[in-house]
mmCIF file of C-alpha atoms in Angstrom:
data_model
loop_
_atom_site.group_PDB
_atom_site.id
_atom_site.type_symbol
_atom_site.label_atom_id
_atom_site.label_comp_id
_atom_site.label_asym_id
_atom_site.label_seq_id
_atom_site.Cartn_x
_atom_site.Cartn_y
_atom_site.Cartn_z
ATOM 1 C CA UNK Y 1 222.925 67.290 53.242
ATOM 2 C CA UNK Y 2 225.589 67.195 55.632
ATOM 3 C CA UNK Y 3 223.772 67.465 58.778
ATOM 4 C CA UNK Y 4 221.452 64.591 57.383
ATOM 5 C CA UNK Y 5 224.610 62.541 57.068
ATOM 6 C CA UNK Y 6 225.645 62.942 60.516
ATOM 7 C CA UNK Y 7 229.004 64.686 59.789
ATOM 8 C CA UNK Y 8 231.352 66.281 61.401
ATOM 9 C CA UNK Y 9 234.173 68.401 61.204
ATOM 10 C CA UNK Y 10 237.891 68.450 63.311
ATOM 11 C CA UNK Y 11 239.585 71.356 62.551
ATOM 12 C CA UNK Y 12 243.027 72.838 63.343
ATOM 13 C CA UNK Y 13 243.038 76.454 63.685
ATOM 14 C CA UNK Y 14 247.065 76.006 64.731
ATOM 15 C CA UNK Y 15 247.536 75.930 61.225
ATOM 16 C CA UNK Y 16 246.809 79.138 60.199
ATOM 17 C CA UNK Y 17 249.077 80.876 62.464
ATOM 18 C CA UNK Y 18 251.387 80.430 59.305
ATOM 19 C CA UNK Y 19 249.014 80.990 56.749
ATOM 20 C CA UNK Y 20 250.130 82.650 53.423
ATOM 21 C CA UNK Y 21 253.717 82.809 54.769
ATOM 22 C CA UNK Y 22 255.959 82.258 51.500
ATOM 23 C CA UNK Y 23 256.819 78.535 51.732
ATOM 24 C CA UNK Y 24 254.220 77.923 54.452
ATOM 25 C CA UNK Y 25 252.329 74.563 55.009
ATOM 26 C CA UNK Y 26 248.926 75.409 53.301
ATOM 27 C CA UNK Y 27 250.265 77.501 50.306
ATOM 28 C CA UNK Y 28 253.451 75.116 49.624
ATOM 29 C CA UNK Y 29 250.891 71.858 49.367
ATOM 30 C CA UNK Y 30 247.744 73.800 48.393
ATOM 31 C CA UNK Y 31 248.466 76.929 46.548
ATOM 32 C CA UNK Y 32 247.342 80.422 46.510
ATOM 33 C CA UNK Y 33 243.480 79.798 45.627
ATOM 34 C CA UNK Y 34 242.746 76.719 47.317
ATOM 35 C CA UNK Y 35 244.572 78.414 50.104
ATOM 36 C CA UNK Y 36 241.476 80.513 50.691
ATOM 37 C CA UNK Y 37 238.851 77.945 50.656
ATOM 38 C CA UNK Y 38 240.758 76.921 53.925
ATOM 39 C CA UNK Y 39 239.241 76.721 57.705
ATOM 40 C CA UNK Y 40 236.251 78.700 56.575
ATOM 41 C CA UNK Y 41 234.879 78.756 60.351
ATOM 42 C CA UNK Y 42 232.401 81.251 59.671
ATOM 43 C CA UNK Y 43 230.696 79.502 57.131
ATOM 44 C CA UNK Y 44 230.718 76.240 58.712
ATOM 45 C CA UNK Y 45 228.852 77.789 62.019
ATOM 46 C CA UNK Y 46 226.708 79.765 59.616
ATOM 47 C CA UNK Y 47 226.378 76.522 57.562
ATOM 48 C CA UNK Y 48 225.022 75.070 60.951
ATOM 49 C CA UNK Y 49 227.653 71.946 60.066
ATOM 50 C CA UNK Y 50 228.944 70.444 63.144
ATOM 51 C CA UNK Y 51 232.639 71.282 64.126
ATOM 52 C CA UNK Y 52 234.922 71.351 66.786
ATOM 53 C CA UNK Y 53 238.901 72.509 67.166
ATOM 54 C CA UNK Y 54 241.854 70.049 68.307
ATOM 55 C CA UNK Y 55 245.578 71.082 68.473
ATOM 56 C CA UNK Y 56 246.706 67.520 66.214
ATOM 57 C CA UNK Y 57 249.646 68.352 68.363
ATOM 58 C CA UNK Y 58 251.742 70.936 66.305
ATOM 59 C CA UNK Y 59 252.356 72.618 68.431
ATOM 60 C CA UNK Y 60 250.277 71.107 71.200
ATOM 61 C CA UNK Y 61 247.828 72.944 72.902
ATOM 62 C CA UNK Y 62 244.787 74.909 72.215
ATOM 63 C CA UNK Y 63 245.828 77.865 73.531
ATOM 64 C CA UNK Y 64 248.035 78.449 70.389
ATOM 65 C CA UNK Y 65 245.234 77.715 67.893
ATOM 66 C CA UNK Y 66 242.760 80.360 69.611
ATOM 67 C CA UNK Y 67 244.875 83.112 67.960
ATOM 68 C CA UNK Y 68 244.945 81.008 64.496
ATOM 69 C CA UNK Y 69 240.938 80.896 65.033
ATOM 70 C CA UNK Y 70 240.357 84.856 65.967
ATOM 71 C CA UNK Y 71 242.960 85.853 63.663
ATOM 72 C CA UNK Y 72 242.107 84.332 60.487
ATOM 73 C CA UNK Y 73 243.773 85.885 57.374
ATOM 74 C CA UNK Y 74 240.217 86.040 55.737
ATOM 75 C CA UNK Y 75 238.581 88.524 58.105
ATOM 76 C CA UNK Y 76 235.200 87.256 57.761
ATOM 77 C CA UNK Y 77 236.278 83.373 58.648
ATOM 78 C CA UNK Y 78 237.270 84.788 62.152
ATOM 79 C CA UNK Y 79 235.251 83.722 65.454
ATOM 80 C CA UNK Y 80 235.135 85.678 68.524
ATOM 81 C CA UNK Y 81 237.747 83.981 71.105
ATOM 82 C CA UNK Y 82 234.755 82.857 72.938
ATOM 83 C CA UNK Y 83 233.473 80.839 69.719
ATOM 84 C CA UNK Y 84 236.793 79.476 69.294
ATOM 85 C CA UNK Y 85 236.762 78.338 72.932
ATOM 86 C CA UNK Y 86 233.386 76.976 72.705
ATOM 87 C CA UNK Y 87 234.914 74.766 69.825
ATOM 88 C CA UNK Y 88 237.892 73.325 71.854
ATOM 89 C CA UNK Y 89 235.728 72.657 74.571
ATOM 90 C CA UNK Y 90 231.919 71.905 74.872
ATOM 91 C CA UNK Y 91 231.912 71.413 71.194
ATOM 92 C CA UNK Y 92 234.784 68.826 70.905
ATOM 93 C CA UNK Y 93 232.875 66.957 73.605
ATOM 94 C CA UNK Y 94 229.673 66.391 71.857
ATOM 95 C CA UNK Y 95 230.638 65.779 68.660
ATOM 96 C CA UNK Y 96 232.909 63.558 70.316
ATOM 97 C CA UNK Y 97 229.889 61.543 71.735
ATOM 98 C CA UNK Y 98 230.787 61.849 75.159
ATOM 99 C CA UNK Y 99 227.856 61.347 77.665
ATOM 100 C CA UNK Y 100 225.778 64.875 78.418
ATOM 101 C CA UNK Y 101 227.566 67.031 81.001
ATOM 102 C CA UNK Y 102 231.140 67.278 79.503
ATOM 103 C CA UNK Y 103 233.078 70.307 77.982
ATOM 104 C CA UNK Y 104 230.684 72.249 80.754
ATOM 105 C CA UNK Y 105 231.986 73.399 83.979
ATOM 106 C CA UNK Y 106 229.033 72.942 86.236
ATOM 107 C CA UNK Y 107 227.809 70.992 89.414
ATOM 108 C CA UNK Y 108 228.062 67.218 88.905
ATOM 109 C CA UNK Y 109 229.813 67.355 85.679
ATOM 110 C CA UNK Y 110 233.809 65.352 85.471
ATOM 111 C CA UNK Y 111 236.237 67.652 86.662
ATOM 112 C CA UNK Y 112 238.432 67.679 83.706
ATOM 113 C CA UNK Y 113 240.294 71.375 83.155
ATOM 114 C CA UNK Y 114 243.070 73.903 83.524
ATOM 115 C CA UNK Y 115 243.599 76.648 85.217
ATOM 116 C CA UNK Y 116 245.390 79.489 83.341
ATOM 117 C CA UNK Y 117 247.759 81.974 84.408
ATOM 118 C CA UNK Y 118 245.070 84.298 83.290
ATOM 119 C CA UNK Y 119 241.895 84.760 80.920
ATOM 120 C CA UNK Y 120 241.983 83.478 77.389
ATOM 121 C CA UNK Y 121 238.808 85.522 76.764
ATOM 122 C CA UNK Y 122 240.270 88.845 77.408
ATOM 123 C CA UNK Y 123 244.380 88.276 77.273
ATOM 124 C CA UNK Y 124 246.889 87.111 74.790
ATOM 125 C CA UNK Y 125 246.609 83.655 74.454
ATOM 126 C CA UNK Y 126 250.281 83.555 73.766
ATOM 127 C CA UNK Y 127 251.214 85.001 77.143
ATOM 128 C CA UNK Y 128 248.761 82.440 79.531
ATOM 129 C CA UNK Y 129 250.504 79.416 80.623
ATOM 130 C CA UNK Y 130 248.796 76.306 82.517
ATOM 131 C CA UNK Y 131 249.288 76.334 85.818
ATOM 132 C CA UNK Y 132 247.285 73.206 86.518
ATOM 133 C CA UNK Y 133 245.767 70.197 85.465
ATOM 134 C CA UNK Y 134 242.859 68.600 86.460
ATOM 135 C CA UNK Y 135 241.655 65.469 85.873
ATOM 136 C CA UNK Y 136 238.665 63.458 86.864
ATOM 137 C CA UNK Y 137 239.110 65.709 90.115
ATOM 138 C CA UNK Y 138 242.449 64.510 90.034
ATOM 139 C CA UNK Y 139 245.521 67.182 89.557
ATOM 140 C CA UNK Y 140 247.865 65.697 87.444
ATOM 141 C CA UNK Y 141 250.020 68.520 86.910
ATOM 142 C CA UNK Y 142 251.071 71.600 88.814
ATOM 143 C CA UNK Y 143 253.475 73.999 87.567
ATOM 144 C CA UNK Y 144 256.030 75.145 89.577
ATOM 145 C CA UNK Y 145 255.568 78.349 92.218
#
């Protein structure tokens, strides 16, 4: 019914970084059971609903939600970091309705990204900084050498 509907979901993977912890966001405005029925990820993609991450700036950045998205307290809500990736990027650019060619690196596509101090697919996400930032082709941030 959803997909016939056209909806999609944001999520915030951030968020569960502090999951269950006694006074925590989720539980303190939720409670204990609804707390589980929380950023079921899994079922969403196996639900074949539409949904991408954003950071909704607490803290800001992705990079801190990919370990709230491959960690999930509920083992079988976790993605792969890839997945979660996927979601911040190419996903959050369709559902977004941006024109064909974004959230893809590839020949003739807008030269939008970052470039990490290492890989998010096979480090710590917690240990990569940015190190630039690239937009429209532009770099509009460099970190210091």
């Amino acid at each position: 019914l959803l997909e016939q509907a056209s909806v999609y979901v944001v999520m915030q993977p951030n968020f569960n970084r502090n999951w269950g912890t006694p006074g925590g966001l989720y539980e303190t405005k939720l409670g204990k059971e609804r707390l589980k029925l929380c950023n079921r990820f899994r079922t969403l993609r196996e639900s074949h609903i539409g949904y991408c991450f954003s950071s909704d700036g607490m803290p800001p950045g992705p990079l801190y939600g990919l370990t709230g998205a491959t960690q999930h307290p509920i083992k079988d809500e976790r993605l792969t970091r890839g997945e979660a990736l996927l979601r911040y990027t190419m996903w959050a650019h369709q559902l977004s309705g941006s024109p064909a060619g974004y959230g893809c690196l590839q020949e003739g596509s807008p030269a939008d990204l970052i470039i990490l101090s290492g890989n998010p697919l096979e480090e710590d996400p917690d240990g990569l900084n940015v190190l630039q930032t690239i937009i429209d082709g532009h770099c509009v941030y460099k970190a210091n050498s």
